[in-house]
PDB file of C-alpha atoms in Angstrom:
ATOM      1  CA  MET A   1      -0.410  42.851  -2.161  1.00 41.00           C
ATOM      2  CA  ALA A   2       3.074  41.728  -3.067  1.00 45.00           C
ATOM      3  CA  PRO A   3       4.391  42.921  -6.453  1.00 40.00           C
ATOM      4  CA  TRP A   4       4.698  39.445  -7.929  1.00 44.00           C
ATOM      5  CA  THR A   5       1.107  38.431  -7.403  1.00 46.00           C
ATOM      6  CA  GLY A   6      -0.424  40.158 -10.416  1.00 47.00           C
ATOM      7  CA  ALA A   7       1.451  37.904 -12.837  1.00 49.00           C
ATOM      8  CA  GLU A   8       1.233  34.861 -10.571  1.00 51.00           C
ATOM      9  CA  LEU A   9      -2.562  35.038 -10.382  1.00 50.00           C
ATOM     10  CA  LEU A  10      -2.788  34.362 -14.118  1.00 54.00           C
ATOM     11  CA  ALA A  11      -0.499  31.316 -14.121  1.00 71.00           C
ATOM     12  CA  LEU A  12      -2.032  27.844 -13.963  1.00 78.00           C
ATOM     13  CA  SER A  13       0.764  25.735 -12.506  1.00 85.00           C
ATOM     14  CA  PRO A  14       0.553  21.923 -12.274  1.00 90.00           C
ATOM     15  CA  LEU A  15      -0.348  22.260  -8.577  1.00 92.00           C
ATOM     16  CA  ARG A  16      -3.125  24.742  -9.262  1.00 93.00           C
ATOM     17  CA  ALA A  17      -4.463  22.608 -12.094  1.00 94.00           C
ATOM     18  CA  LEU A  18      -4.491  19.566  -9.824  1.00 95.00           C
ATOM     19  CA  TRP A  19      -6.332  21.289  -6.964  1.00 96.00           C
ATOM     20  CA  LEU A  20      -8.790  22.814  -9.434  1.00 96.00           C
ATOM     21  CA  ALA A  21      -9.444  19.378 -10.946  1.00 96.00           C
ATOM     22  CA  LEU A  22      -9.962  17.823  -7.508  1.00 97.00           C
ATOM     23  CA  ALA A  23     -12.366  20.593  -6.496  1.00 97.00           C
ATOM     24  CA  ALA A  24     -14.325  20.131  -9.735  1.00 97.00           C
ATOM     25  CA  ALA A  25     -14.449  16.343  -9.247  1.00 96.00           C
ATOM     26  CA  PHE A  26     -15.897  16.625  -5.742  1.00 96.00           C
ATOM     27  CA  LEU A  27     -18.350  19.311  -6.849  1.00 96.00           C
ATOM     28  CA  LEU A  28     -19.544  16.939  -9.567  1.00 95.00           C
ATOM     29  CA  ALA A  29     -19.818  14.094  -7.050  1.00 93.00           C
ATOM     30  CA  LEU A  30     -21.895  16.341  -4.797  1.00 94.00           C
ATOM     31  CA  LEU A  31     -24.202  17.379  -7.634  1.00 93.00           C
ATOM     32  CA  LEU A  32     -24.645  13.752  -8.704  1.00 90.00           C
ATOM     33  CA  GLN A  33     -26.269  13.054  -5.336  1.00 88.00           C
ATOM     34  CA  LEU A  34     -29.298  14.897  -6.746  1.00 85.00           C
ATOM     35  CA  VAL A  35     -29.553  12.556  -9.750  1.00 83.00           C
ATOM     36  CA  PRO A  36     -31.953   9.566  -9.513  1.00 80.00           C
ATOM     37  CA  PRO A  37     -30.005   6.285  -9.204  1.00 74.00           C
ATOM     38  CA  GLY A  38     -31.259   4.776 -12.436  1.00 70.00           C
ATOM     39  CA  LEU A  39     -30.108   7.562 -14.726  1.00 74.00           C
ATOM     40  CA  PHE A  40     -26.479   6.534 -15.168  1.00 74.00           C
ATOM     41  CA  PRO A  41     -24.695   3.150 -15.200  1.00 75.00           C
ATOM     42  CA  GLY A  42     -22.297   2.228 -12.451  1.00 78.00           C
ATOM     43  CA  TYR A  43     -24.226   4.209  -9.852  1.00 79.00           C
ATOM     44  CA  ALA A  44     -23.674   1.615  -7.116  1.00 80.00           C
ATOM     45  CA  PHE A  45     -19.908   1.478  -7.750  1.00 84.00           C
ATOM     46  CA  PHE A  46     -19.714   5.274  -7.793  1.00 84.00           C
ATOM     47  CA  GLN A  47     -21.561   5.569  -4.488  1.00 84.00           C
ATOM     48  CA  ASP A  48     -19.359   2.935  -2.899  1.00 84.00           C
ATOM     49  CA  LEU A  49     -16.251   4.823  -4.014  1.00 86.00           C
ATOM     50  CA  ILE A  50     -17.257   8.165  -2.482  1.00 87.00           C
ATOM     51  CA  ARG A  51     -18.796   6.837   0.737  1.00 87.00           C
ATOM     52  CA  TYR A  52     -16.900   5.671   3.793  1.00 88.00           C
ATOM     53  CA  GLY A  53     -17.609   4.638   7.354  1.00 84.00           C
ATOM     54  CA  LYS A  54     -21.233   4.852   8.430  1.00 86.00           C
ATOM     55  CA  THR A  55     -22.396   6.339   5.103  1.00 85.00           C
ATOM     56  CA  LYS A  56     -21.697   3.011   3.403  1.00 80.00           C
ATOM     57  CA  LEU A  57     -24.369   1.542   5.683  1.00 76.00           C
ATOM     58  CA  GLY A  58     -26.989   4.093   4.699  1.00 60.00           C
ATOM     59  CA  GLY A  59     -26.367   4.070   0.970  1.00 62.00           C
ATOM     60  CA  VAL A  60     -27.386   1.853  -1.922  1.00 67.00           C
ATOM     61  CA  PRO A  61     -26.684  -1.910  -1.670  1.00 72.00           C
ATOM     62  CA  ARG A  62     -22.967  -2.512  -2.061  1.00 77.00           C
ATOM     63  CA  PRO A  63     -21.763  -4.609  -5.022  1.00 75.00           C
ATOM     64  CA  ALA A  64     -20.005  -7.746  -3.784  1.00 79.00           C
ATOM     65  CA  ALA A  65     -16.900  -6.877  -5.815  1.00 80.00           C
ATOM     66  CA  CYS A  66     -16.454  -3.665  -3.827  1.00 80.00           C
ATOM     67  CA  ARG A  67     -16.016  -5.518  -0.551  1.00 82.00           C
ATOM     68  CA  ALA A  68     -12.720  -6.953  -1.790  1.00 83.00           C
ATOM     69  CA  PHE A  69     -11.264  -3.421  -1.716  1.00 85.00           C
ATOM     70  CA  ASP A  70     -12.298  -2.549   1.856  1.00 87.00           C
ATOM     71  CA  VAL A  71      -9.799  -1.490   4.493  1.00 90.00           C
ATOM     72  CA  PRO A  72     -10.719  -0.558   8.092  1.00 89.00           C
ATOM     73  CA  LYS A  73     -11.680   3.066   8.684  1.00 89.00           C
ATOM     74  CA  ARG A  74      -9.367   3.075  11.711  1.00 90.00           C
ATOM     75  CA  TYR A  75      -6.547   3.209   9.149  1.00 91.00           C
ATOM     76  CA  PHE A  76      -7.271   6.958   9.093  1.00 91.00           C
ATOM     77  CA  SER A  77      -4.457   7.167  11.632  1.00 93.00           C
ATOM     78  CA  HIS A  78      -2.010   6.197   8.875  1.00 95.00           C
ATOM     79  CA  PHE A  79      -2.809   9.452   7.074  1.00 95.00           C
ATOM     80  CA  TYR A  80      -1.667  11.473  10.042  1.00 96.00           C
ATOM     81  CA  VAL A  81       1.425   9.379  10.673  1.00 97.00           C
ATOM     82  CA  ILE A  82       2.506  10.188   7.124  1.00 97.00           C
ATOM     83  CA  ALA A  83       1.468  13.840   7.563  1.00 97.00           C
ATOM     84  CA  VAL A  84       3.414  14.297  10.807  1.00 97.00           C
ATOM     85  CA  LEU A  85       6.549  12.670   9.416  1.00 97.00           C
ATOM     86  CA  TRP A  86       6.514  14.199   5.929  1.00 97.00           C
ATOM     87  CA  ASN A  87       5.390  17.705   6.838  1.00 96.00           C
ATOM     88  CA  GLY A  88       7.733  17.691   9.806  1.00 97.00           C
ATOM     89  CA  PHE A  89      10.487  16.817   7.343  1.00 96.00           C
ATOM     90  CA  LEU A  90       9.536  19.749   5.088  1.00 96.00           C
ATOM     91  CA  LEU A  91       9.198  22.064   8.096  1.00 96.00           C
ATOM     92  CA  TRP A  92      12.728  21.184   9.187  1.00 96.00           C
ATOM     93  CA  PHE A  93      14.115  22.121   5.759  1.00 94.00           C
ATOM     94  CA  LEU A  94      12.193  25.403   5.829  1.00 93.00           C
ATOM     95  CA  ILE A  95      13.384  26.255   9.353  1.00 92.00           C
ATOM     96  CA  GLN A  96      16.981  25.579   8.367  1.00 91.00           C
ATOM     97  CA  SER A  97      16.668  27.798   5.308  1.00 88.00           C
ATOM     98  CA  LEU A  98      14.793  30.625   7.041  1.00 86.00           C
ATOM     99  CA  PHE A  99      16.850  30.895  10.210  1.00 84.00           C
ATOM    100  CA  LEU A 100      20.211  29.338   9.285  1.00 85.00           C
ATOM    101  CA  GLY A 101      20.484  30.207   5.596  1.00 83.00           C
ATOM    102  CA  VAL A 102      20.794  26.566   4.483  1.00 88.00           C
ATOM    103  CA  PRO A 103      19.642  26.116   0.848  1.00 90.00           C
ATOM    104  CA  PHE A 104      16.934  23.585   0.008  1.00 90.00           C
ATOM    105  CA  PRO A 105      18.332  20.212  -1.152  1.00 92.00           C
ATOM    106  CA  ASN A 106      18.613  19.851  -4.920  1.00 91.00           C
ATOM    107  CA  TRP A 107      15.986  17.089  -5.058  1.00 93.00           C
ATOM    108  CA  LEU A 108      13.432  19.131  -3.111  1.00 92.00           C
ATOM    109  CA  HIS A 109      14.057  22.271  -5.142  1.00 90.00           C
ATOM    110  CA  ALA A 110      13.718  20.258  -8.381  1.00 90.00           C
ATOM    111  CA  LEU A 111      10.478  18.660  -7.158  1.00 92.00           C
ATOM    112  CA  LEU A 112       8.994  22.047  -6.290  1.00 91.00           C
ATOM    113  CA  ARG A 113       9.934  23.399  -9.717  1.00 88.00           C
ATOM    114  CA  ILE A 114       8.251  20.408 -11.398  1.00 89.00           C
ATOM    115  CA  LEU A 115       5.090  21.115  -9.408  1.00 89.00           C
ATOM    116  CA  GLY A 116       5.122  24.705 -10.614  1.00 83.00           C
ATOM    117  CA  ALA A 117       6.859  26.684  -7.873  1.00 78.00           C
ATOM    118  CA  ALA A 118       8.286  29.860  -9.405  1.00 67.00           C
ATOM    119  CA  GLN A 119      11.251  32.002  -8.479  1.00 65.00           C
ATOM    120  CA  PHE A 120       9.755  35.098  -6.897  1.00 66.00           C
ATOM    121  CA  GLN A 121      10.241  37.548  -4.084  1.00 60.00           C
ATOM    122  CA  GLY A 122       7.138  38.004  -1.993  1.00 62.00           C
ATOM    123  CA  GLY A 123       7.088  40.275   1.009  1.00 57.00           C
ATOM    124  CA  GLU A 124       5.532  38.508   3.984  1.00 62.00           C
ATOM    125  CA  LEU A 125       5.206  35.136   2.228  1.00 79.00           C
ATOM    126  CA  ALA A 126       8.281  33.601   3.871  1.00 85.00           C
ATOM    127  CA  LEU A 127       6.767  33.992   7.328  1.00 89.00           C
ATOM    128  CA  SER A 128       3.291  33.136   5.990  1.00 91.00           C
ATOM    129  CA  ALA A 129       4.458  29.846   4.489  1.00 91.00           C
ATOM    130  CA  PHE A 130       6.374  28.970   7.661  1.00 93.00           C
ATOM    131  CA  LEU A 131       3.287  29.564   9.826  1.00 96.00           C
ATOM    132  CA  VAL A 132       0.970  27.636   7.481  1.00 97.00           C
ATOM    133  CA  LEU A 133       3.335  24.662   7.340  1.00 97.00           C
ATOM    134  CA  LEU A 134       3.610  24.787  11.134  1.00 97.00           C
ATOM    135  CA  PHE A 135      -0.195  24.914  11.419  1.00 98.00           C
ATOM    136  CA  LEU A 136      -0.489  21.954   9.050  1.00 98.00           C
ATOM    137  CA  TRP A 137       1.983  19.941  11.125  1.00 98.00           C
ATOM    138  CA  LEU A 138       0.209  20.810  14.394  1.00 98.00           C
ATOM    139  CA  HIS A 139      -3.150  19.939  12.840  1.00 98.00           C
ATOM    140  CA  SER A 140      -1.816  16.552  11.694  1.00 97.00           C
ATOM    141  CA  ALA A 141      -0.275  15.830  15.103  1.00 97.00           C
ATOM    142  CA  ARG A 142      -3.544  16.637  16.872  1.00 97.00           C
ATOM    143  CA  ARG A 143      -5.554  14.489  14.486  1.00 97.00           C
ATOM    144  CA  LEU A 144      -3.133  11.604  15.024  1.00 97.00           C
ATOM    145  CA  PHE A 145      -3.597  11.979  18.781  1.00 97.00           C
ATOM    146  CA  GLU A 146      -7.386  11.993  18.325  1.00 96.00           C
ATOM    147  CA  CYS A 147      -7.324   8.872  16.138  1.00 95.00           C
ATOM    148  CA  LEU A 148      -5.274   7.025  18.749  1.00 95.00           C
ATOM    149  CA  TYR A 149      -6.817   8.263  21.996  1.00 95.00           C
ATOM    150  CA  VAL A 150     -10.101  10.129  21.387  1.00 94.00           C
ATOM    151  CA  SER A 151     -12.019   8.526  18.521  1.00 92.00           C
ATOM    152  CA  VAL A 152     -13.667   5.129  18.891  1.00 91.00           C
ATOM    153  CA  PHE A 153     -13.674   3.303  15.576  1.00 89.00           C
ATOM    154  CA  SER A 154     -16.168   0.593  14.772  1.00 86.00           C
ATOM    155  CA  ASN A 155     -15.706  -2.057  12.109  1.00 86.00           C
ATOM    156  CA  ALA A 156     -16.604   0.498   9.436  1.00 87.00           C
ATOM    157  CA  VAL A 157     -14.532   0.505   6.261  1.00 90.00           C
ATOM    158  CA  ILE A 158     -13.166   2.736   3.540  1.00 91.00           C
ATOM    159  CA  ASN A 159     -12.277   1.895  -0.040  1.00 90.00           C
ATOM    160  CA  VAL A 160      -8.607   1.195  -0.731  1.00 92.00           C
ATOM    161  CA  ALA A 161      -8.681   3.979  -3.354  1.00 91.00           C
ATOM    162  CA  GLN A 162      -9.779   6.433  -0.642  1.00 93.00           C
ATOM    163  CA  TYR A 163      -7.024   5.109   1.597  1.00 94.00           C
ATOM    164  CA  CYS A 164      -4.342   5.636  -1.060  1.00 94.00           C
ATOM    165  CA  PHE A 165      -5.711   9.092  -1.868  1.00 94.00           C
ATOM    166  CA  GLY A 166      -5.513  10.060   1.810  1.00 94.00           C
ATOM    167  CA  LEU A 167      -1.858   9.027   1.989  1.00 95.00           C
ATOM    168  CA  VAL A 168      -0.957  11.036  -1.103  1.00 96.00           C
ATOM    169  CA  TYR A 169      -3.056  14.029  -0.033  1.00 96.00           C
ATOM    170  CA  TYR A 170      -0.964  14.978   2.988  1.00 94.00           C
ATOM    171  CA  VAL A 171       2.251  14.663   1.011  1.00 95.00           C
ATOM    172  CA  LEU A 172       0.799  16.892  -1.694  1.00 96.00           C
ATOM    173  CA  VAL A 173      -0.646  19.547   0.625  1.00 97.00           C
ATOM    174  CA  GLY A 174       2.705  19.973   2.391  1.00 96.00           C
ATOM    175  CA  LEU A 175       4.475  20.448  -0.938  1.00 96.00           C
ATOM    176  CA  THR A 176       1.795  22.957  -1.900  1.00 96.00           C
ATOM    177  CA  VAL A 177       2.619  25.092   1.135  1.00 95.00           C
ATOM    178  CA  LEU A 178       6.355  24.848   0.492  1.00 93.00           C
ATOM    179  CA  SER A 179       5.845  25.842  -3.144  1.00 90.00           C
ATOM    180  CA  GLN A 180       4.555  29.221  -1.918  1.00 90.00           C
ATOM    181  CA  VAL A 181       7.846  30.121  -0.241  1.00 88.00           C
ATOM    182  CA  PRO A 182       9.551  33.037  -2.058  1.00 84.00           C
ATOM    183  CA  MET A 183      12.781  31.696  -3.500  1.00 79.00           C
ATOM    184  CA  ASP A 184      16.033  33.084  -4.847  1.00 77.00           C
ATOM    185  CA  GLY A 185      17.630  30.044  -6.402  1.00 76.00           C
ATOM    186  CA  ARG A 186      17.590  27.347  -3.705  1.00 78.00           C
ATOM    187  CA  ASN A 187      17.473  29.909  -0.907  1.00 77.00           C
ATOM    188  CA  VAL A 188      14.398  31.348   0.765  1.00 77.00           C
ATOM    189  CA  TYR A 189      14.025  35.038  -0.010  1.00 71.00           C
ATOM    190  CA  VAL A 190      13.678  37.033   3.199  1.00 69.00           C
ATOM    191  CA  ILE A 191      13.238  40.802   3.418  1.00 63.00           C
ATOM    192  CA  GLY A 192      15.381  42.198   6.215  1.00 59.00           C
ATOM    193  CA  LYS A 193      17.590  40.331   8.650  1.00 62.00           C
ATOM    194  CA  ASN A 194      14.842  38.824  10.806  1.00 71.00           C
ATOM    195  CA  VAL A 195      11.927  36.870   9.332  1.00 73.00           C
ATOM    196  CA  LEU A 196       9.825  37.633  12.424  1.00 75.00           C
ATOM    197  CA  MET A 197       9.910  41.306  11.441  1.00 77.00           C
ATOM    198  CA  GLN A 198       7.583  40.334   8.569  1.00 80.00           C
ATOM    199  CA  ALA A 199       4.733  39.736  11.039  1.00 85.00           C
ATOM    200  CA  ARG A 200       1.486  41.393   9.966  1.00 89.00           C
ATOM    201  CA  TRP A 201      -2.042  41.616  11.328  1.00 93.00           C
ATOM    202  CA  PHE A 202      -3.296  38.798   9.109  1.00 94.00           C
ATOM    203  CA  HIS A 203      -0.728  36.420  10.608  1.00 94.00           C
ATOM    204  CA  ILE A 204      -2.208  37.079  14.047  1.00 95.00           C
ATOM    205  CA  LEU A 205      -5.788  36.779  12.747  1.00 97.00           C
ATOM    206  CA  GLY A 206      -4.962  33.521  10.976  1.00 97.00           C
ATOM    207  CA  MET A 207      -3.378  32.116  14.128  1.00 97.00           C
ATOM    208  CA  VAL A 208      -6.411  33.014  16.235  1.00 98.00           C
ATOM    209  CA  MET A 209      -8.759  31.431  13.663  1.00 98.00           C
ATOM    210  CA  PHE A 210      -6.604  28.301  13.523  1.00 98.00           C
ATOM    211  CA  ILE A 211      -6.632  27.846  17.307  1.00 98.00           C
ATOM    212  CA  TRP A 212     -10.383  28.561  17.506  1.00 98.00           C
ATOM    213  CA  SER A 213     -11.272  26.122  14.697  1.00 98.00           C
ATOM    214  CA  SER A 214      -8.937  23.423  16.009  1.00 98.00           C
ATOM    215  CA  ALA A 215     -10.412  23.683  19.525  1.00 98.00           C
ATOM    216  CA  HIS A 216     -13.939  23.218  18.157  1.00 97.00           C
ATOM    217  CA  GLN A 217     -12.922  20.277  15.987  1.00 98.00           C
ATOM    218  CA  TYR A 218     -11.243  18.609  18.963  1.00 97.00           C
ATOM    219  CA  LYS A 219     -14.345  19.186  21.104  1.00 97.00           C
ATOM    220  CA  CYS A 220     -16.582  17.673  18.404  1.00 97.00           C
ATOM    221  CA  HIS A 221     -14.381  14.571  18.159  1.00 96.00           C
ATOM    222  CA  VAL A 222     -14.501  14.222  21.949  1.00 96.00           C
ATOM    223  CA  ILE A 223     -18.314  14.391  21.819  1.00 96.00           C
ATOM    224  CA  LEU A 224     -18.405  11.680  19.148  1.00 95.00           C
ATOM    225  CA  GLY A 225     -15.969   9.489  21.061  1.00 94.00           C
ATOM    226  CA  ASN A 226     -17.917   9.860  24.306  1.00 95.00           C
ATOM    227  CA  LEU A 227     -21.067   8.542  22.623  1.00 93.00           C
ATOM    228  CA  ARG A 228     -19.405   5.119  22.738  1.00 93.00           C
ATOM    229  CA  ARG A 229     -17.925   5.390  26.250  1.00 92.00           C
ATOM    230  CA  ASN A 230     -19.395   5.262  29.716  1.00 91.00           C
ATOM    231  CA  LYS A 231     -18.704   7.897  32.369  1.00 88.00           C
ATOM    232  CA  ALA A 232     -15.522   6.083  33.347  1.00 88.00           C
ATOM    233  CA  GLY A 233     -14.196   6.477  29.800  1.00 88.00           C
ATOM    234  CA  ILE A 234     -14.510   2.787  28.931  1.00 92.00           C
ATOM    235  CA  VAL A 235     -15.744   1.885  25.434  1.00 90.00           C
ATOM    236  CA  ILE A 236     -19.033   0.037  25.825  1.00 91.00           C
ATOM    237  CA  HIS A 237     -20.364  -0.150  22.254  1.00 91.00           C
ATOM    238  CA  CYS A 238     -19.739   0.989  18.687  1.00 89.00           C
ATOM    239  CA  ASN A 239     -23.291   1.965  17.761  1.00 90.00           C
ATOM    240  CA  HIS A 240     -24.274   5.276  16.194  1.00 90.00           C
ATOM    241  CA  ARG A 241     -26.153   7.771  18.322  1.00 93.00           C
ATOM    242  CA  ILE A 242     -27.281  11.368  17.872  1.00 94.00           C
ATOM    243  CA  PRO A 243     -24.543  13.755  19.043  1.00 95.00           C
ATOM    244  CA  PHE A 244     -25.413  16.951  20.908  1.00 95.00           C
ATOM    245  CA  GLY A 245     -23.416  19.936  22.092  1.00 92.00           C
ATOM    246  CA  ASP A 246     -21.104  22.585  20.623  1.00 93.00           C
ATOM    247  CA  TRP A 247     -21.545  22.961  16.841  1.00 94.00           C
ATOM    248  CA  PHE A 248     -23.631  19.779  16.691  1.00 95.00           C
ATOM    249  CA  GLU A 249     -26.543  22.010  17.655  1.00 95.00           C
ATOM    250  CA  TYR A 250     -26.310  23.598  14.190  1.00 96.00           C
ATOM    251  CA  VAL A 251     -24.945  21.003  11.761  1.00 97.00           C
ATOM    252  CA  SER A 252     -24.622  17.233  11.531  1.00 96.00           C
ATOM    253  CA  SER A 253     -20.887  17.277  10.802  1.00 95.00           C
ATOM    254  CA  PRO A 254     -19.258  20.166  12.664  1.00 96.00           C
ATOM    255  CA  ASN A 255     -15.919  18.355  12.504  1.00 97.00           C
ATOM    256  CA  TYR A 256     -16.039  18.779   8.729  1.00 97.00           C
ATOM    257  CA  LEU A 257     -17.032  22.438   9.091  1.00 97.00           C
ATOM    258  CA  ALA A 258     -14.120  22.967  11.494  1.00 97.00           C
ATOM    259  CA  GLU A 259     -11.787  21.335   8.958  1.00 98.00           C
ATOM    260  CA  LEU A 260     -12.883  23.906   6.388  1.00 98.00           C
ATOM    261  CA  MET A 261     -12.377  26.733   8.888  1.00 98.00           C
ATOM    262  CA  ILE A 262      -8.868  25.465   9.648  1.00 98.00           C
ATOM    263  CA  TYR A 263      -7.932  25.671   5.964  1.00 98.00           C
ATOM    264  CA  ILE A 264      -9.536  29.112   5.680  1.00 98.00           C
ATOM    265  CA  SER A 265      -7.417  30.228   8.642  1.00 98.00           C
ATOM    266  CA  MET A 266      -4.371  29.206   6.629  1.00 97.00           C
ATOM    267  CA  ALA A 267      -5.616  31.241   3.655  1.00 97.00           C
ATOM    268  CA  VAL A 268      -5.908  34.229   5.999  1.00 97.00           C
ATOM    269  CA  THR A 269      -2.360  33.578   7.217  1.00 96.00           C
ATOM    270  CA  PHE A 270      -1.210  33.742   3.594  1.00 93.00           C
ATOM    271  CA  GLY A 271      -2.647  37.263   3.474  1.00 90.00           C
ATOM    272  CA  PHE A 272      -6.008  36.448   1.802  1.00 89.00           C
ATOM    273  CA  TYR A 273      -4.714  36.672  -1.764  1.00 85.00           C
ATOM    274  CA  ASN A 274      -2.864  33.376  -2.323  1.00 91.00           C
ATOM    275  CA  THR A 275      -4.636  31.820  -5.318  1.00 92.00           C
ATOM    276  CA  THR A 276      -3.042  28.394  -4.953  1.00 93.00           C
ATOM    277  CA  TRP A 277      -4.177  28.023  -1.371  1.00 95.00           C
ATOM    278  CA  TRP A 278      -7.700  29.229  -2.147  1.00 96.00           C
ATOM    279  CA  LEU A 279      -7.899  26.379  -4.671  1.00 97.00           C
ATOM    280  CA  VAL A 280      -6.938  24.019  -1.841  1.00 97.00           C
ATOM    281  CA  VAL A 281      -9.693  25.591   0.286  1.00 98.00           C
ATOM    282  CA  THR A 282     -12.165  25.112  -2.585  1.00 98.00           C
ATOM    283  CA  TYR A 283     -11.279  21.433  -2.775  1.00 98.00           C
ATOM    284  CA  VAL A 284     -11.653  21.086   1.007  1.00 98.00           C
ATOM    285  CA  PHE A 285     -15.040  22.845   0.856  1.00 98.00           C
ATOM    286  CA  PHE A 286     -16.522  20.476  -1.740  1.00 97.00           C
ATOM    287  CA  SER A 287     -14.947  17.298  -0.308  1.00 97.00           C
ATOM    288  CA  GLN A 288     -16.134  18.075   3.231  1.00 97.00           C
ATOM    289  CA  ALA A 289     -19.547  19.194   1.952  1.00 97.00           C
ATOM    290  CA  LEU A 290     -19.968  15.846   0.178  1.00 96.00           C
ATOM    291  CA  SER A 291     -19.043  13.880   3.295  1.00 95.00           C
ATOM    292  CA  ALA A 292     -21.309  16.056   5.449  1.00 96.00           C
ATOM    293  CA  PHE A 293     -24.233  15.654   3.036  1.00 95.00           C
ATOM    294  CA  LEU A 294     -23.932  11.860   3.075  1.00 94.00           C
ATOM    295  CA  SER A 295     -23.555  11.822   6.852  1.00 94.00           C
ATOM    296  CA  HIS A 296     -26.633  14.035   7.248  1.00 94.00           C
ATOM    297  CA  LYS A 297     -28.674  11.667   5.086  1.00 92.00           C
ATOM    298  CA  PHE A 298     -27.505   8.731   7.201  1.00 92.00           C
ATOM    299  CA  TYR A 299     -28.565  10.369  10.480  1.00 93.00           C
ATOM    300  CA  LYS A 300     -31.959  11.333   9.093  1.00 93.00           C
ATOM    301  CA  SER A 301     -32.555   7.815   7.773  1.00 90.00           C
ATOM    302  CA  GLN A 302     -31.553   6.131  11.044  1.00 91.00           C
ATOM    303  CA  PHE A 303     -33.188   8.388  13.637  1.00 93.00           C
ATOM    304  CA  VAL A 304     -36.825   9.467  13.422  1.00 92.00           C
ATOM    305  CA  SER A 305     -36.231  11.981  16.218  1.00 92.00           C
ATOM    306  CA  TYR A 306     -33.235  13.594  14.516  1.00 95.00           C
ATOM    307  CA  PRO A 307     -33.336  17.406  15.073  1.00 94.00           C
ATOM    308  CA  LYS A 308     -35.083  18.962  12.080  1.00 92.00           C
ATOM    309  CA  HIS A 309     -33.353  22.338  12.447  1.00 92.00           C
ATOM    310  CA  ARG A 310     -29.887  20.883  11.846  1.00 96.00           C
ATOM    311  CA  ARG A 311     -28.235  21.397   8.515  1.00 96.00           C
ATOM    312  CA  ALA A 312     -25.626  19.125   6.983  1.00 95.00           C
ATOM    313  CA  PHE A 313     -22.602  21.394   6.754  1.00 96.00           C
ATOM    314  CA  LEU A 314     -23.239  25.143   6.878  1.00 95.00           C
ATOM    315  CA  PRO A 315     -25.404  26.484   9.747  1.00 94.00           C
ATOM    316  CA  PHE A 316     -28.856  27.635   8.574  1.00 91.00           C
ATOM    317  CA  LEU A 317     -27.901  27.172   4.895  1.00 92.00           C
ATOM    318  CA  PHE A 318     -26.884  23.644   3.807  1.00 87.00           C
TER     319      PHE A 318
END
């Protein structure tokens, strides 16, 4: 463990507080699914806010006022356009600083300090942060490709609040990675003359996990897309059907499980002990678990023959 981490673990920066609050909010939303509808006011509005896509169809009746705030679910692609551009922008600054010695711009350094990035010197963290930001950019680029060429979107909708949150999320998560870069003033702190000499076993393990999780998520999205295509690859309908194959044999939403595994692979790449990133992983766990739970309920309500052995999110458990 790097020498700075003992003190850093105890600090609750604005970024850590935000990710902790988001994780707690989605945990609460998940727990509220166990509460009978009549026990608290505004239940219908709350359900409409947390549901999207097909789960809006299988939930409680939607208040008419909520329909005014609908945007098409296919707008998911906008999230990844922003992610590719913004995180590519941050990655370029990091590459320049790591390999060319160019300091971060004043505005970016000031923004990171506002978010709680500290001045510290942290062993393998320079390479770790570079790899995680690269993974995040690759993940966003793949998801953009899938939204444009693999997924088949129906006329399903999301709430405009969810849409705005998604846009902000990928800006925030990129800044979170960059805030973990060890800094000396506006310069990245690098031990030795070559950042690649910082490579450790957990970087390799994290990379393998990232590739493995990404491949499974891609395969699951292909399976879902093919449910609405014929053998020639032509879209023939937008109905919901029961998916089979790969991780669908174990859970209803393996794409959400793969998303969690992708973020865990990044935590491994950080060397296991990065508190800030584990808070991000905690948020991802509860947000994906909520979506998977609602999706599982939808499948069970729509298909009498739905496989009884499948769980919602975690194989054999939940």
